[in-house]
Tab-separated table of C-alpha atoms in Angstrom:
chain	number	residue	atom	x	y	z
V	120	MET	CA	18.603	-21.628	-31.379
V	121	GLU	CA	20.874	-18.811	-30.334
V	122	LYS	CA	19.258	-16.202	-28.143
V	123	ILE	CA	18.982	-12.621	-29.375
V	124	LYS	CA	21.241	-10.390	-27.300
V	125	VAL	CA	19.563	-7.106	-26.447
V	126	THR	CA	19.914	-4.334	-23.894
V	127	VAL	CA	16.540	-3.261	-22.551
V	128	ALA	CA	16.130	-0.023	-20.614
V	129	LEU	CA	12.979	0.283	-18.546
V	130	SER	CA	11.328	2.195	-15.741
V	131	GLY	CA	8.812	1.196	-13.079
V	132	LEU	CA	11.340	-0.204	-10.586
V	133	ASN	CA	9.157	0.958	-7.698
V	134	ASN	CA	8.231	-2.522	-6.515
V	135	ILE	CA	6.445	-1.135	-3.454
V	136	ASP	CA	2.929	-1.574	-2.022
V	137	SER	CA	1.501	0.028	-5.152
V	138	PRO	CA	4.022	-1.458	-7.549
V	139	GLY	CA	5.168	-0.332	-10.970
V	140	PRO	CA	5.398	-2.935	-13.742
V	141	GLY	CA	9.216	-2.793	-14.083
V	142	VAL	CA	10.243	-5.757	-11.955
V	143	PRO	CA	7.520	-8.119	-13.302
V	144	VAL	CA	8.442	-7.122	-16.879
V	145	ILE	CA	12.113	-7.869	-16.117
V	146	ARG	CA	11.208	-11.287	-14.672
V	147	GLY	CA	9.447	-12.140	-17.930
V	148	LEU	CA	12.419	-10.976	-20.003
V	149	LYS	CA	14.944	-12.848	-17.865
V	150	GLU	CA	12.944	-16.062	-18.293
V	151	SER	CA	12.769	-15.706	-22.061
V	152	GLU	CA	14.131	-18.584	-24.107
V	153	LEU	CA	14.508	-16.331	-27.137
V	154	LEU	CA	16.187	-13.297	-25.594
V	155	ASP	CA	19.430	-12.779	-23.729
V	156	VAL	CA	18.752	-9.460	-22.025
V	157	ARG	CA	20.884	-6.952	-20.207
V	158	ILE	CA	18.581	-4.829	-18.060
V	159	ILE	CA	19.140	-1.130	-17.562
V	160	GLY	CA	16.878	0.351	-14.922
V	161	LEU	CA	15.633	3.935	-15.163
V	162	ALA	CA	14.653	5.261	-11.742
V	163	TYR	CA	13.186	8.510	-10.466
V	164	GLU	CA	13.704	8.024	-6.746
V	165	ASN	CA	16.726	6.807	-4.783
V	166	LEU	CA	14.713	4.195	-2.920
V	167	GLU	CA	13.031	2.378	-5.803
V	168	PRO	CA	13.653	-1.249	-4.791
V	169	GLY	CA	14.576	-2.400	-8.320
V	170	ILE	CA	17.752	-0.265	-8.210
V	171	TYR	CA	19.134	-2.610	-5.555
V	172	MET	CA	17.867	-5.886	-7.069
V	173	HIS	CA	21.109	-6.743	-8.821
V	174	GLU	CA	19.993	-10.258	-9.739
V	175	LEU	CA	17.366	-8.658	-11.990
V	176	VAL	CA	18.746	-5.234	-12.894
V	177	ASP	CA	22.275	-4.981	-14.307
V	178	LYS	CA	22.635	-1.235	-13.915
V	179	THR	CA	20.335	1.643	-12.993
V	180	TYR	CA	20.441	5.300	-13.970
V	181	LYS	CA	18.489	8.074	-12.365
V	182	VAL	CA	16.314	9.949	-14.863
V	183	PRO	CA	14.464	13.270	-14.668
V	184	TYR	CA	10.696	13.297	-14.174
V	185	PRO	CA	8.621	13.523	-17.381
V	186	SER	CA	7.152	16.759	-16.002
V	187	ASP	CA	10.643	18.324	-16.386
V	188	GLY	CA	10.102	18.222	-20.150
V	189	VAL	CA	11.183	16.219	-23.188
V	190	GLU	CA	14.696	17.688	-23.543
V	191	PRO	CA	16.103	16.809	-20.087
V	192	PHE	CA	14.654	13.304	-20.534
V	193	LEU	CA	16.200	12.859	-23.983
V	194	ASP	CA	19.563	14.228	-22.824
V	195	ARG	CA	19.666	11.670	-20.063
V	196	ILE	CA	18.603	8.807	-22.359
V	197	ARG	CA	21.299	9.908	-24.837
V	198	TYR	CA	23.884	9.688	-22.068
V	199	VAL	CA	22.645	6.252	-20.917
V	200	HIS	CA	22.630	5.066	-24.530
V	201	GLU	CA	26.260	6.132	-24.980
V	202	GLN	CA	27.212	4.014	-21.973
V	203	GLU	CA	24.948	1.026	-22.550
V	204	ASN	CA	23.854	0.889	-26.195
V	205	ILE	CA	20.129	0.542	-25.468
V	206	GLY	CA	18.338	-1.698	-27.966
V	207	VAL	CA	14.771	-1.366	-26.663
V	208	LEU	CA	13.191	1.152	-24.298
V	209	ILE	CA	10.091	0.176	-22.288
V	210	PRO	CA	8.402	3.076	-20.470
V	211	ASN	CA	6.287	1.459	-17.764
V	212	PHE	CA	4.498	4.536	-16.413
V	213	ASP	CA	1.469	6.195	-17.993
V	214	SER	CA	3.008	9.568	-17.183
V	215	GLU	CA	6.099	8.796	-19.324
V	216	LEU	CA	4.289	7.563	-22.388
V	217	PHE	CA	3.499	10.904	-23.967
V	218	THR	CA	7.130	12.049	-23.706
V	219	VAL	CA	8.478	8.795	-25.178
V	220	MET	CA	5.861	8.698	-27.952
V	221	LYS	CA	6.730	12.260	-28.925
V	222	SER	CA	10.394	11.249	-29.023
V	223	GLU	CA	9.942	7.997	-30.953
V	224	ARG	CA	11.566	9.333	-34.146
V	225	ILE	CA	14.566	10.801	-32.303
V	226	LEU	CA	14.984	7.594	-30.311
V	227	LYS	CA	14.865	5.569	-33.527
V	228	GLU	CA	17.577	7.751	-35.051
V	229	MET	CA	19.662	7.037	-31.966
V	230	GLY	CA	19.077	3.298	-32.533
V	231	ILE	CA	16.602	2.821	-29.660
V	232	ARG	CA	13.408	0.928	-30.485
V	233	VAL	CA	10.094	1.241	-28.694
V	234	PHE	CA	6.794	-0.545	-29.249
V	235	LEU	CA	4.081	1.815	-28.104
V	236	PRO	CA	0.556	2.850	-29.023
V	237	THR	CA	0.307	5.702	-31.507
V	238	LEU	CA	-0.424	9.169	-30.210
V	239	GLN	CA	-3.978	8.865	-31.584
V	240	GLN	CA	-4.546	5.543	-29.789
V	241	PHE	CA	-3.077	7.028	-26.620
V	242	GLU	CA	-5.276	10.118	-26.757
V	243	GLU	CA	-8.585	8.530	-27.670
V	244	ARG	CA	-8.497	5.976	-24.831
V	245	HIS	CA	-7.944	8.731	-22.226
V	246	LYS	CA	-10.358	8.543	-19.328
V	247	SER	CA	-11.830	11.872	-20.351
V	248	ASN	CA	-12.457	10.558	-23.919
V	249	LEU	CA	-13.934	7.212	-22.884
V	250	PRO	CA	-17.566	7.972	-23.870
V	251	GLU	CA	-16.494	8.789	-27.469
V	252	PHE	CA	-14.239	5.724	-27.470
V	253	GLY	CA	-17.164	3.513	-26.425
V	254	LYS	CA	-19.403	4.980	-29.121
V	255	LYS	CA	-16.787	4.686	-31.855
V	256	TYR	CA	-15.833	1.095	-31.109
V	257	GLU	CA	-19.246	-0.096	-29.840
V	258	VAL	CA	-18.048	-0.943	-26.359
V	259	LYS	CA	-20.178	-0.350	-23.231
V	260	VAL	CA	-18.579	2.353	-21.101
V	261	PRO	CA	-19.825	4.212	-18.022
V	262	TYR	CA	-20.948	7.778	-18.619
V	263	SER	CA	-18.211	10.195	-17.655
V	264	GLU	CA	-17.218	13.825	-17.949
V	265	PRO	CA	-13.971	15.665	-17.254
V	266	ILE	CA	-14.049	18.654	-14.908
V	267	LEU	CA	-11.506	21.394	-14.258
V	268	ASN	CA	-12.991	22.781	-11.058
V	269	LEU	CA	-15.793	22.142	-8.610
V	270	GLN	CA	-17.939	24.778	-10.305
V	271	ASP	CA	-17.918	22.506	-13.384
V	272	TRP	CA	-19.199	19.652	-11.222
V	273	ARG	CA	-22.167	21.690	-9.985
V	274	GLY	CA	-23.046	22.348	-13.613
V	275	ILE	CA	-23.178	18.668	-14.578
V	276	GLU	CA	-24.109	17.095	-11.254
V	277	GLU	CA	-27.711	16.424	-12.285
V	278	LYS	CA	-26.559	14.152	-15.127
V	279	PHE	CA	-25.235	11.707	-12.514
V	280	ASN	CA	-26.608	9.662	-9.633
V	281	TYR	CA	-24.533	9.210	-6.499
V	282	PRO	CA	-22.247	7.415	-5.891
V	283	VAL	CA	-19.871	8.550	-8.632
V	284	VAL	CA	-16.245	7.641	-9.244
V	285	VAL	CA	-13.745	10.519	-9.040
V	286	LYS	CA	-10.675	9.706	-11.121
V	287	GLY	CA	-7.262	11.244	-11.743
V	288	LYS	CA	-5.787	11.833	-15.190
V	289	PHE	CA	-3.240	9.045	-14.787
V	290	TYR	CA	-3.860	7.336	-11.459
V	291	ASP	CA	-6.204	7.211	-8.473
V	292	ALA	CA	-9.929	6.643	-8.217
V	293	HIS	CA	-12.327	7.114	-5.315
V	294	ILE	CA	-16.031	6.463	-4.901
V	295	ALA	CA	-17.833	9.599	-3.727
V	296	TYR	CA	-21.289	9.388	-2.154
V	297	ASP	CA	-22.109	13.107	-2.045
V	298	ARG	CA	-20.964	16.541	-3.217
V	299	GLU	CA	-18.703	16.985	-0.206
V	300	GLN	CA	-16.832	13.768	-0.966
V	301	VAL	CA	-16.480	14.773	-4.631
V	302	SER	CA	-14.895	17.994	-3.404
V	303	ILE	CA	-12.499	16.158	-1.058
V	304	TYR	CA	-11.359	13.661	-3.734
V	305	PHE	CA	-11.185	16.357	-6.425
V	306	ASN	CA	-8.704	18.355	-4.339
V	307	LYS	CA	-6.750	15.307	-3.241
V	308	ILE	CA	-6.296	13.898	-6.761
V	309	ALA	CA	-5.798	17.264	-8.490
V	310	ALA	CA	-3.005	18.140	-6.045
V	311	LYS	CA	-1.206	14.910	-6.904
V	312	TRP	CA	-1.913	14.272	-10.582
V	313	GLY	CA	-3.180	17.558	-11.974
V	314	LEU	CA	-6.257	18.308	-14.065
V	315	PRO	CA	-8.673	17.354	-15.482
V	316	ILE	CA	-10.435	15.173	-12.977
V	317	VAL	CA	-12.869	12.692	-14.502
V	318	ILE	CA	-16.247	12.019	-12.926
V	319	GLN	CA	-17.510	8.597	-13.925
V	320	GLU	CA	-20.833	6.834	-13.472
V	321	PHE	CA	-20.489	4.105	-10.843
V	322	ILE	CA	-21.160	0.660	-12.320
V	323	ARG	CA	-22.004	-1.980	-9.737
V	324	GLY	CA	-20.326	-5.307	-10.331
V	325	THR	CA	-17.094	-7.223	-10.142
V	326	GLU	CA	-13.891	-5.690	-11.446
V	327	VAL	CA	-12.088	-7.921	-13.914
V	328	ASN	CA	-8.998	-7.121	-15.964
V	329	VAL	CA	-7.250	-8.243	-19.116
V	330	VAL	CA	-3.567	-7.851	-19.929
V	331	ALA	CA	-3.046	-7.907	-23.691
V	332	MET	CA	-0.689	-7.083	-26.524
V	333	GLY	CA	-1.551	-5.776	-29.979
V	334	ASP	CA	0.807	-5.962	-32.951
V	335	GLY	CA	-0.299	-2.617	-34.431
V	336	LYS	CA	-1.912	-4.331	-37.432
V	337	GLY	CA	-5.107	-5.325	-35.645
V	338	ASN	CA	-3.951	-8.697	-34.311
V	339	THR	CA	-3.996	-9.766	-30.676
V	340	ILE	CA	-0.614	-11.275	-29.818
V	341	GLY	CA	-1.784	-12.393	-26.396
V	342	ALA	CA	-4.474	-11.768	-23.801
V	343	VAL	CA	-5.023	-13.106	-20.282
V	344	PRO	CA	-8.118	-12.262	-18.185
V	345	MET	CA	-7.801	-11.980	-14.402
V	346	ARG	CA	-9.855	-11.130	-11.350
V	347	LYS	CA	-8.298	-9.511	-8.327
V	348	THR	CA	-8.988	-11.807	-5.391
V	349	TYR	CA	-7.516	-9.534	-2.739
V	350	ILE	CA	-7.339	-5.765	-2.991
V	351	THR	CA	-5.250	-3.399	-0.858
V	352	ASP	CA	-6.610	-0.192	0.624
V	353	LYS	CA	-5.048	1.561	-2.390
V	354	GLY	CA	-7.178	-0.583	-4.688
V	355	LYS	CA	-4.201	-2.559	-5.934
V	356	ALA	CA	-4.232	-6.298	-6.421
V	357	TRP	CA	-2.637	-8.284	-3.630
V	358	GLY	CA	-3.777	-11.524	-5.210
V	359	GLY	CA	-5.405	-12.475	-8.488
V	360	ILE	CA	-6.458	-15.470	-10.558
V	361	THR	CA	-6.621	-16.129	-14.296
V	362	LEU	CA	-10.128	-16.639	-15.658
V	363	LYS	CA	-11.733	-18.574	-18.466
V	364	ASP	CA	-13.940	-15.955	-20.065
V	365	SER	CA	-14.594	-15.866	-23.779
V	366	ALA	CA	-16.611	-12.609	-23.548
V	367	MET	CA	-13.617	-10.770	-22.062
V	368	LEU	CA	-11.316	-12.141	-24.749
V	369	GLU	CA	-13.770	-11.228	-27.533
V	370	LEU	CA	-14.018	-7.689	-26.183
V	371	THR	CA	-10.209	-7.450	-26.054
V	372	ASP	CA	-9.892	-8.741	-29.638
V	373	ARG	CA	-12.501	-6.197	-30.760
V	374	VAL	CA	-10.715	-3.276	-29.094
V	375	ILE	CA	-7.323	-4.347	-30.467
V	376	SER	CA	-8.519	-5.056	-34.008
V	377	GLN	CA	-10.628	-1.892	-34.309
V	378	THR	CA	-8.034	0.444	-32.842
V	379	ARG	CA	-5.110	-1.508	-34.399
V	380	TRP	CA	-3.553	-1.235	-30.964
V	381	ARG	CA	0.212	-1.304	-30.858
V	382	GLY	CA	1.930	-2.461	-27.663
V	383	GLY	CA	0.876	-3.646	-24.240
V	384	MET	CA	-2.398	-2.719	-22.601
V	385	GLU	CA	-4.545	-3.426	-19.602
V	386	LEU	CA	-8.313	-3.335	-19.902
V	387	GLU	CA	-10.165	-2.581	-16.685
V	388	LEU	CA	-13.695	-3.926	-16.886
V	389	ILE	CA	-16.733	-4.252	-14.643
V	390	ARG	CA	-18.876	-7.352	-15.022
V	391	THR	CA	-22.409	-6.634	-13.821
V	392	ALA	CA	-24.824	-9.128	-12.289
V	393	LYS	CA	-26.396	-9.425	-15.762
V	394	GLN	CA	-22.972	-10.509	-17.068
V	395	GLU	CA	-22.554	-7.309	-19.097
V	396	LEU	CA	-19.017	-6.017	-19.472
V	397	TYR	CA	-18.331	-2.290	-19.088
V	398	LEU	CA	-14.958	-0.907	-20.096
V	399	ILE	CA	-13.885	1.515	-17.380
V	400	GLU	CA	-10.307	2.178	-18.398
V	401	ILE	CA	-7.564	1.268	-20.863
V	402	ASN	CA	-4.073	1.526	-19.472
V	403	PRO	CA	-1.704	1.875	-22.445
V	404	ARG	CA	1.076	-0.309	-21.018
V	405	LEU	CA	1.657	-3.648	-19.348
V	406	PRO	CA	0.304	-3.705	-15.768
V	407	ALA	CA	2.198	-4.656	-12.598
V	408	TRP	CA	0.468	-8.053	-12.570
V	409	VAL	CA	1.837	-8.981	-16.017
V	410	TYR	CA	4.011	-11.725	-14.521
V	411	LEU	CA	0.798	-13.716	-13.952
V	412	ALA	CA	0.407	-13.816	-17.747
V	413	VAL	CA	4.027	-14.977	-18.109
V	414	ALA	CA	3.465	-17.740	-15.551
V	415	SER	CA	0.231	-18.752	-17.300
V	416	GLY	CA	2.032	-19.317	-20.583
V	417	GLN	CA	2.061	-15.919	-22.304
V	418	ASN	CA	5.370	-14.097	-22.001
V	419	LEU	CA	4.043	-10.714	-23.081
V	420	PRO	CA	7.178	-8.731	-22.063
V	421	GLU	CA	9.202	-11.027	-24.353
V	422	ALA	CA	6.692	-10.482	-27.164
V	423	LEU	CA	6.923	-6.709	-26.622
V	424	VAL	CA	10.710	-6.705	-27.048
V	425	LEU	CA	10.568	-9.019	-30.077
V	426	LEU	CA	7.966	-6.779	-31.730
V	427	ALA	CA	10.071	-3.711	-30.955
V	428	LEU	CA	12.993	-5.439	-32.661
V	429	GLY	CA	10.816	-6.005	-35.728
V	430	GLN	CA	10.641	-9.770	-35.239
V	431	GLU	CA	7.641	-11.832	-36.304
V	432	VAL	CA	5.735	-12.959	-33.200
V	433	LYS	CA	3.297	-15.853	-33.325
V	434	PRO	CA	0.145	-15.026	-31.322
V	435	PHE	CA	-0.370	-16.964	-28.105
V	436	ASP	CA	-3.509	-19.064	-28.302
V	437	GLU	CA	-3.742	-20.443	-24.770
V	438	TYR	CA	-2.997	-19.785	-21.128
V	439	GLU	CA	-3.480	-21.685	-17.916
V	440	VAL	CA	-6.810	-20.959	-16.209
V	441	GLY	CA	-6.869	-20.825	-12.397
V	442	LYS	CA	-3.275	-19.648	-12.001
V	443	LEU	CA	-2.909	-17.429	-8.932
V	444	PHE	CA	-0.550	-14.700	-7.933
V	445	ILE	CA	-0.075	-13.574	-4.356
V	446	ARG	CA	2.052	-10.497	-3.720
V	447	TYR	CA	4.331	-10.368	-0.753
V	448	SER	CA	6.580	-7.791	0.803
V	449	TYR	CA	10.176	-8.566	1.601
V	450	ASP	CA	12.738	-6.500	3.433
V	451	MET	CA	15.756	-6.255	1.180
V	452	ILE	CA	18.923	-5.347	3.089
V	453	CYS	CA	21.160	-2.899	1.266
V	454	ASP	CA	24.539	-1.429	1.916
V	455	LEU	CA	24.658	2.289	2.637
V	456	LYS	CA	27.475	2.510	0.065
V	457	ALA	CA	25.069	1.445	-2.692
V	458	PHE	CA	22.516	4.056	-1.635
V	459	GLU	CA	25.257	6.682	-1.395
V	460	LYS	CA	26.535	5.849	-4.877
V	461	PHE	CA	23.111	6.070	-6.487
V	462	SER	CA	22.038	9.203	-4.645
V	463	THR	CA	25.262	11.074	-5.425
V	464	THR	CA	26.185	9.856	-8.930
V	465	GLY	CA	22.741	8.779	-10.198
V	466	GLU	CA	24.164	5.436	-11.314
V	467	LEU	CA	24.410	2.018	-9.718
A	168	MET	CA	-32.875	-30.518	-14.523
A	169	LEU	CA	-30.139	-29.008	-12.389
A	170	LYS	CA	-26.921	-28.444	-14.265
A	171	LEU	CA	-23.619	-27.129	-13.006
A	172	LYS	CA	-22.068	-24.349	-15.085
A	173	SER	CA	-19.561	-25.588	-17.633
A	174	ASN	CA	-16.856	-23.367	-16.106
A	175	VAL	CA	-17.161	-25.082	-12.730
A	176	ALA	CA	-14.545	-27.693	-11.826
A	177	ILE	CA	-14.821	-29.909	-8.751
A	178	SER	CA	-11.927	-31.867	-7.346
A	179	GLU	CA	-12.052	-35.097	-5.324
A	180	SER	CA	-11.197	-33.113	-2.186
A	181	GLY	CA	-14.394	-31.051	-2.499
A	182	PHE	CA	-12.638	-27.931	-3.798
A	183	VAL	CA	-14.899	-26.095	-6.249
A	184	PHE	CA	-13.414	-23.640	-8.746
A	185	ASP	CA	-15.504	-21.371	-10.963
A	186	ALA	CA	-13.056	-20.568	-13.784
A	187	GLY	CA	-15.273	-17.795	-15.165
A	188	ALA	CA	-15.551	-15.808	-11.950
A	189	GLY	CA	-12.331	-16.949	-10.288
A	190	ASP	CA	-14.268	-17.912	-7.131
A	191	SER	CA	-13.484	-21.011	-5.136
A	192	PHE	CA	-15.416	-22.883	-2.439
A	193	SER	CA	-14.974	-25.931	-0.229
A	194	LEU	CA	-17.596	-28.653	0.073
A	195	ASN	CA	-17.865	-31.119	2.929
A	196	ALA	CA	-18.120	-34.819	2.108
A	197	THR	CA	-21.932	-34.814	1.894
A	198	GLY	CA	-21.999	-31.667	-0.241
A	199	LEU	CA	-19.435	-33.175	-2.580
A	200	GLU	CA	-21.477	-36.363	-2.906
A	201	ILE	CA	-24.608	-34.394	-3.818
A	202	VAL	CA	-22.769	-32.167	-6.298
A	203	GLN	CA	-21.201	-35.220	-7.945
A	204	LEU	CA	-24.679	-36.738	-8.318
A	205	ILE	CA	-25.987	-33.482	-9.840
A	206	GLN	CA	-22.978	-33.508	-12.156
A	207	ALA	CA	-23.809	-37.088	-13.158
A	208	GLY	CA	-27.234	-35.830	-14.308
A	209	LYS	CA	-29.282	-37.304	-11.447
A	210	ASP	CA	-32.518	-35.571	-10.514
A	211	PHE	CA	-33.936	-35.067	-7.014
A	212	PRO	CA	-35.828	-38.446	-6.699
A	213	GLU	CA	-32.731	-40.350	-7.816
A	214	ILE	CA	-30.450	-38.446	-5.430
A	215	LEU	CA	-32.958	-39.009	-2.610
A	216	GLN	CA	-33.028	-42.736	-3.321
A	217	ILE	CA	-29.235	-43.081	-3.471
A	218	LEU	CA	-28.596	-41.121	-0.286
A	219	SER	CA	-31.510	-42.718	1.646
A	220	GLU	CA	-29.984	-46.119	0.994
A	221	LYS	CA	-26.667	-44.895	2.332
A	222	TYR	CA	-27.684	-42.651	5.239
A	223	GLU	CA	-30.408	-42.606	7.826
A	224	VAL	CA	-32.458	-39.633	6.723
A	225	ASP	CA	-36.187	-39.102	6.358
A	226	PRO	CA	-37.305	-37.877	2.910
A	227	GLU	CA	-38.937	-34.653	4.203
A	228	SER	CA	-35.817	-33.484	6.027
A	229	PHE	CA	-33.613	-34.458	3.110
A	230	GLU	CA	-35.779	-32.541	0.652
A	231	ARG	CA	-35.536	-29.410	2.791
A	232	TYR	CA	-31.752	-29.710	3.177
A	233	PHE	CA	-31.338	-30.516	-0.502
A	234	TYR	CA	-33.202	-27.435	-1.743
A	235	ASP	CA	-31.449	-25.233	0.827
A	236	PHE	CA	-28.168	-26.520	-0.552
A	237	VAL	CA	-29.261	-25.998	-4.167
A	238	ALA	CA	-30.324	-22.435	-3.300
A	239	THR	CA	-26.799	-21.834	-1.984
A	240	LEU	CA	-25.281	-23.257	-5.193
A	241	LYS	CA	-27.502	-20.894	-7.194
A	242	GLN	CA	-26.561	-17.953	-5.006
A	243	MET	CA	-22.909	-18.761	-5.634
A	244	ASN	CA	-23.629	-18.778	-9.408
A	245	LEU	CA	-22.571	-22.387	-9.793
A	246	ILE	CA	-25.814	-23.588	-11.427
A	247	GLU	CA	-26.938	-22.737	-14.965
A	248	GLN	CA	-29.710	-20.108	-14.872
A	249	ASP	CA	-32.046	-22.179	-17.062
A	250	GLY	CA	-31.135	-25.374	-15.220
A	251	GLU	CA	-34.226	-25.308	-13.001
A	252	ASP	CA	-35.436	-28.468	-11.366
């Protein structure tokens, strides 16, 4: 069968110690037997490693930060599209999703497809809305409340027992054992990611995760559960292993079917000693460890592009249990000319 | 009767993998032999008999070592909760 030729533009090329999902998503797409992809990287910083990984990324363009607003972003995408004829756009950062979702109609008119959660799905799974989400979809979630300042925390402090988890809107989470630590982490996270900060009940147990894909009609296209076996000081997985866990898969199916989730997602769960599963977060995109799912038999990045193209995708019904990933760092040697070209022209 | 969890796989080399938790352990040759006997559905008197024929060990010491070992297996969540001896 002839492969479908498609140009995919994506972000998340920061394959650093706390990596974005771009490079793993590209690896899945490059290994696809159904797609013949040309990869266009979208980078924010001059030193994102993916820019210089020419065996994976055909060309990279620098793009403005989402915080600069929708218009500068769309102008840049319009320019890239004129040069490259983008077929599918995959935003790999949480912070980009809102901008791209808001622009879905305009992108479609330009001929660029995306396959993302709806604005409603995106909003209701927000960390600050998790208690309502849990109630609505009958999923166990830790008690949490958003705060805008430390005065707010003093007002609700008695509803919690220490330790508590202090979380950023998009990224970052720290366990705080007293009011002083809450104050330290509040300031640290707010300075980096803005407000609100979410204070979450601390659930003792083992963190387990699921990477999954919903077709937007309530069907699970694929789902692979994993446990991080080695965690960095930033809380990122250095190693992980696929699990055989029907309860995690049932929970994923329930969330996807009830929300009619559209696109990739990562469920962050805590399994307690009593084997109860608590949903602590839904990330509305494929995670950086998605290549483990590809290697276990579920090429979810490929499914994402096929769904974006309006193709019928048969759900995956199996994956290899006990498949491991181990991250490693590697010093890529680059020519100064390449760095110069990207930093001055914004293209490489 | 003791029963290993259905998610637990044991290889000939003594490598134990709990597919539900993602944990792995290594058994020495004696540990592997005992776990294989548990897996085969043998109870304590049968395991005692088999290993006494093979090794020089007095029943009292073996019983103590055996239950210490089983306690470790339970602590590692490798034994079914209702699979009490």
